[in-house]
Coordinates of C-alpha atoms in Angstrom, one line a residue:
X1 CA 38.0 0.3 3.2
X2 CA 35.3 2.9 3.5
X3 CA 31.9 2.1 5.1
X4 CA 28.8 3.7 3.7
X5 CA 25.2 3.2 4.9
X6 CA 22.2 4.0 2.7
X7 CA 19.0 4.8 4.6
X8 CA 15.9 4.9 2.5
X9 CA 12.3 3.8 2.8
X10 CA 12.3 2.3 -0.7
X11 CA 14.2 -1.0 -1.2
X12 CA 14.6 -0.3 -5.0
X13 CA 16.2 3.1 -4.3
X14 CA 18.6 1.5 -1.8
X15 CA 19.6 -1.2 -4.2
X16 CA 20.1 1.3 -7.1
X17 CA 22.4 3.4 -5.0
X18 CA 24.3 0.4 -3.7
X19 CA 24.9 -0.9 -7.3
X20 CA 26.2 2.5 -8.4
X21 CA 28.6 2.5 -5.5
X22 CA 29.8 -1.1 -6.1
X23 CA 30.3 -0.4 -9.8
X24 CA 32.3 2.7 -9.1
X25 CA 34.3 1.7 -6.1
X26 CA 34.4 -2.2 -6.3
X27 CA 36.2 -3.6 -3.2
X28 CA 36.9 -0.1 -1.8
X29 CA 33.6 0.2 0.0
X30 CA 31.3 -1.8 2.2
X31 CA 27.7 -0.7 1.7
X32 CA 25.1 -1.2 4.4
X33 CA 21.3 -0.6 4.0
X34 CA 18.4 0.1 6.3
X35 CA 14.9 1.7 6.2
X36 CA 14.9 2.3 10.0
X37 CA 15.8 5.7 11.3
X38 CA 17.2 4.4 14.6
X39 CA 19.3 1.8 12.9
X40 CA 21.1 4.6 11.0
X41 CA 22.1 6.1 14.4
X42 CA 23.1 2.7 15.8
X43 CA 25.3 1.9 12.8
X44 CA 27.1 5.2 12.9
X45 CA 27.8 4.8 16.6
X46 CA 28.9 1.2 16.5
X47 CA 30.4 0.6 13.0
X48 CA 32.6 3.6 12.2
X49 CA 30.5 4.7 9.2
X50 CA 32.4 7.0 6.8
X51 CA 29.4 8.3 4.9
X52 CA 25.6 8.3 5.5
X53 CA 23.4 8.6 2.4
X54 CA 20.0 9.6 3.9
X55 CA 16.5 9.9 2.6
X56 CA 14.3 12.3 4.5
X57 CA 11.6 9.6 4.8
X58 CA 12.4 6.6 7.0
X59 CA 10.6 4.2 9.3
X60 CA 10.4 5.5 12.8
X61 CA 12.6 8.5 13.1
X62 CA 12.7 10.8 10.1
X63 CA 15.8 11.8 8.3
X64 CA 16.2 15.2 9.9
X65 CA 15.9 13.7 13.4
X66 CA 18.5 11.1 12.6
X67 CA 20.8 13.7 11.1
X68 CA 20.5 15.9 14.2
X69 CA 21.2 13.0 16.6
X70 CA 24.2 11.9 14.6
X71 CA 25.6 15.4 14.4
X72 CA 25.2 15.8 18.1
X73 CA 27.3 12.8 18.8
X74 CA 29.6 13.0 15.8
X75 CA 29.8 16.6 14.5
X76 CA 32.2 15.7 11.7
X77 CA 30.2 12.8 10.3
X78 CA 29.7 13.0 6.5
X79 CA 26.1 12.9 5.3
X80 CA 24.4 13.3 2.0
X81 CA 20.6 13.9 2.2
X82 CA 17.9 13.7 -0.5
X83 CA 14.2 14.1 -0.5
X84 CA 11.2 14.2 -2.9
X85 CA 10.0 17.5 -1.5
X86 CA 11.2 20.9 -2.9
X87 CA 10.1 22.7 0.2
X88 CA 13.0 25.1 0.9
X89 CA 12.4 24.9 4.7
X90 CA 13.5 21.3 4.7
X91 CA 16.8 22.1 3.0
X92 CA 17.4 25.0 5.4
X93 CA 16.7 22.7 8.4
X94 CA 19.5 20.4 7.2
X95 CA 21.8 23.3 6.4
X96 CA 21.3 24.6 10.0
X97 CA 23.0 21.4 11.4
X98 CA 25.8 21.6 8.9
X99 CA 24.7 19.4 6.0
X100 CA 25.3 21.0 2.7
X101 CA 25.0 18.1 0.3
X102 CA 21.3 18.1 -0.3
X103 CA 19.6 16.5 -3.4
X104 CA 16.1 16.4 -4.8
X105 CA 14.5 13.2 -6.2
X106 CA 14.5 11.7 -8.7
X107 CA 18.2 11.2 -8.2
X108 CA 20.4 11.4 -11.4
X109 CA 23.0 8.6 -11.1
X110 CA 25.9 10.7 -12.4
X111 CA 25.1 13.7 -10.2
X112 CA 24.8 11.4 -7.2
X113 CA 28.1 9.7 -7.9
X114 CA 29.8 13.1 -8.4
X115 CA 28.5 14.3 -5.0
X116 CA 29.5 11.0 -3.3
X117 CA 33.0 11.3 -4.8
X118 CA 33.3 14.9 -3.6
X119 CA 32.4 14.0 -0.1
X120 CA 34.6 10.9 0.1
X121 CA 37.5 12.9 -1.1
X122 CA 37.1 15.0 2.0
X123 CA 37.6 12.1 4.3
X124 CA 41.3 11.9 5.4
X125 CA 43.2 8.6 5.1
X126 CA 43.9 7.1 8.5
X127 CA 45.9 4.0 9.5
X128 CA 42.6 2.5 10.8
X129 CA 41.0 2.9 7.4
X130 CA 43.8 1.5 5.3
X131 CA 42.8 -1.9 4.3
X132 CA 44.7 -4.8 5.6
X133 CA 46.3 -6.4 2.5
X134 CA 45.2 -9.8 3.6
X135 CA 41.6 -8.7 3.8
X136 CA 41.9 -7.3 0.3
X137 CA 43.2 -10.7 -0.9
X138 CA 40.3 -12.4 0.8
X139 CA 37.7 -10.1 -0.9
X140 CA 39.4 -10.7 -4.3
X141 CA 39.4 -14.4 -3.7
X142 CA 35.6 -14.3 -2.9
X143 CA 34.8 -12.3 -6.0
X144 CA 36.7 -14.6 -8.2
X145 CA 35.1 -17.8 -6.7
X146 CA 31.5 -16.8 -6.5
X147 CA 30.6 -19.9 -8.5
X148 CA 31.6 -22.0 -5.6
X149 CA 30.1 -22.9 -2.2
X150 CA 32.1 -20.3 -0.2
X151 CA 31.8 -21.5 3.4
X152 CA 33.8 -19.8 6.2
X153 CA 35.8 -23.0 6.7
X154 CA 36.7 -23.3 3.0
X155 CA 37.8 -19.7 2.6
X156 CA 39.7 -19.8 5.9
X157 CA 41.6 -22.9 4.8
X158 CA 42.5 -21.4 1.4
X159 CA 43.7 -18.2 3.0
X160 CA 45.6 -20.0 5.8
X161 CA 43.4 -18.6 8.6
X162 CA 41.5 -20.4 11.3
X163 CA 37.7 -20.0 10.8
X164 CA 37.5 -18.2 14.1
X165 CA 40.1 -15.7 13.2
X166 CA 38.6 -15.1 9.7
X167 CA 35.2 -14.5 11.2
X168 CA 36.5 -12.1 13.8
X169 CA 38.6 -10.1 11.3
X170 CA 35.7 -9.9 8.9
X171 CA 33.4 -8.4 11.4
X172 CA 36.0 -6.0 12.8
X173 CA 37.4 -4.8 9.4
X174 CA 34.2 -4.8 7.3
X175 CA 31.4 -4.4 9.9
X176 CA 29.4 -7.3 8.5
X177 CA 29.6 -11.1 9.1
X178 CA 31.1 -13.4 6.6
X179 CA 28.0 -15.2 5.5
X180 CA 26.1 -12.0 4.9
X181 CA 28.9 -10.5 2.8
X182 CA 29.3 -13.5 0.6
X183 CA 25.5 -13.8 0.1
X184 CA 25.2 -10.2 -0.9
X185 CA 28.2 -10.5 -3.3
X186 CA 26.5 -13.5 -4.9
X187 CA 23.3 -11.6 -5.3
X188 CA 25.1 -8.6 -6.8
X189 CA 26.6 -10.9 -9.4
X190 CA 23.2 -12.4 -10.0
X191 CA 21.7 -9.0 -10.6
X192 CA 24.4 -8.2 -13.2
X193 CA 23.6 -11.5 -15.0
X194 CA 19.9 -11.0 -14.8
X195 CA 20.3 -7.9 -17.0
X196 CA 21.0 -10.2 -19.9
X197 CA 17.6 -11.7 -20.9
X198 CA 19.4 -14.5 -22.9
X199 CA 20.9 -16.1 -19.8
X200 CA 18.4 -18.6 -18.2
X201 CA 17.9 -18.1 -14.5
X202 CA 18.9 -21.8 -13.8
X203 CA 22.3 -21.0 -15.4
X204 CA 22.7 -17.9 -13.2
X205 CA 22.0 -20.0 -10.2
X206 CA 24.9 -22.4 -11.1
X207 CA 27.2 -19.5 -12.0
X208 CA 27.0 -18.1 -8.5
X209 CA 27.3 -21.4 -6.7
X210 CA 23.7 -22.5 -6.2
X211 CA 23.1 -26.0 -7.7
X212 CA 19.5 -25.8 -6.7
X213 CA 17.7 -23.0 -8.6
X214 CA 14.8 -23.1 -6.2
X215 CA 17.1 -22.3 -3.3
X216 CA 18.8 -19.5 -5.3
X217 CA 15.3 -18.0 -5.8
X218 CA 14.6 -18.3 -2.1
X219 CA 17.8 -16.5 -1.1
X220 CA 17.4 -13.8 -3.8
X221 CA 13.9 -13.0 -2.7
X222 CA 15.0 -12.8 0.9
X223 CA 17.8 -10.3 0.1
X224 CA 16.1 -8.3 -2.7
X225 CA 12.4 -8.6 -1.7
X226 CA 11.6 -9.9 -5.1
X227 CA 12.2 -13.0 -7.2
X228 CA 14.9 -13.2 -9.9
X229 CA 12.2 -13.1 -12.6
X230 CA 10.6 -10.0 -11.0
X231 CA 14.0 -8.3 -10.9
X232 CA 14.6 -9.1 -14.5
X233 CA 11.2 -7.8 -15.6
X234 CA 11.7 -4.7 -13.5
X235 CA 15.1 -4.0 -15.0
X236 CA 13.7 -4.5 -18.5
X237 CA 11.0 -1.9 -18.0
X238 CA 13.6 0.7 -17.0
X239 CA 16.2 0.0 -19.7

């Protein structure tokens, strides 16, 4: 399984890229997000990130500083950089440290996916990256049971693991904890359903395992920085 981190100041941009990746690669990738420059560096150092998708504008350290520090420690780290500015000197600064995949906003989805595919194809397959078949089964189980209350204990019992072992393997193989992964998958499913204006939000809450719609709204807002209604309205404006 490949690990990708999206670093961008704008939550909407991060979510858009994440959705593109999940639609294209399904359970083949784990997608992390941040707006913090230093967090990008920390993730790369501690989580074995395969690809960094980096905006030039970040909180704290800017994109160029992050890229330089990453390349100093991991010269072969794959990065894709984008920026709003068409200033040629910015592109040349990134090229000087070995980054050739450089895009200008607004990002066109198909072009971005093509560039990501090109970069991922350059990453050699290693025994470490080959997904444990049991982990793949767990992810498939989670995706097919998003309408249930997927606690660590419940999934561990269904997959014949101890809760401790499942938690440990999840963190080691995927770089995220179990609860965060399940919550994000539920929210991803919710966003897909919210695109259909005919599905009431209360029904969506039930469909992803939240019997209390108010709690679903609370979780959605915490993850997406907006309510389900706001997300639906925003999507409708951009259709």
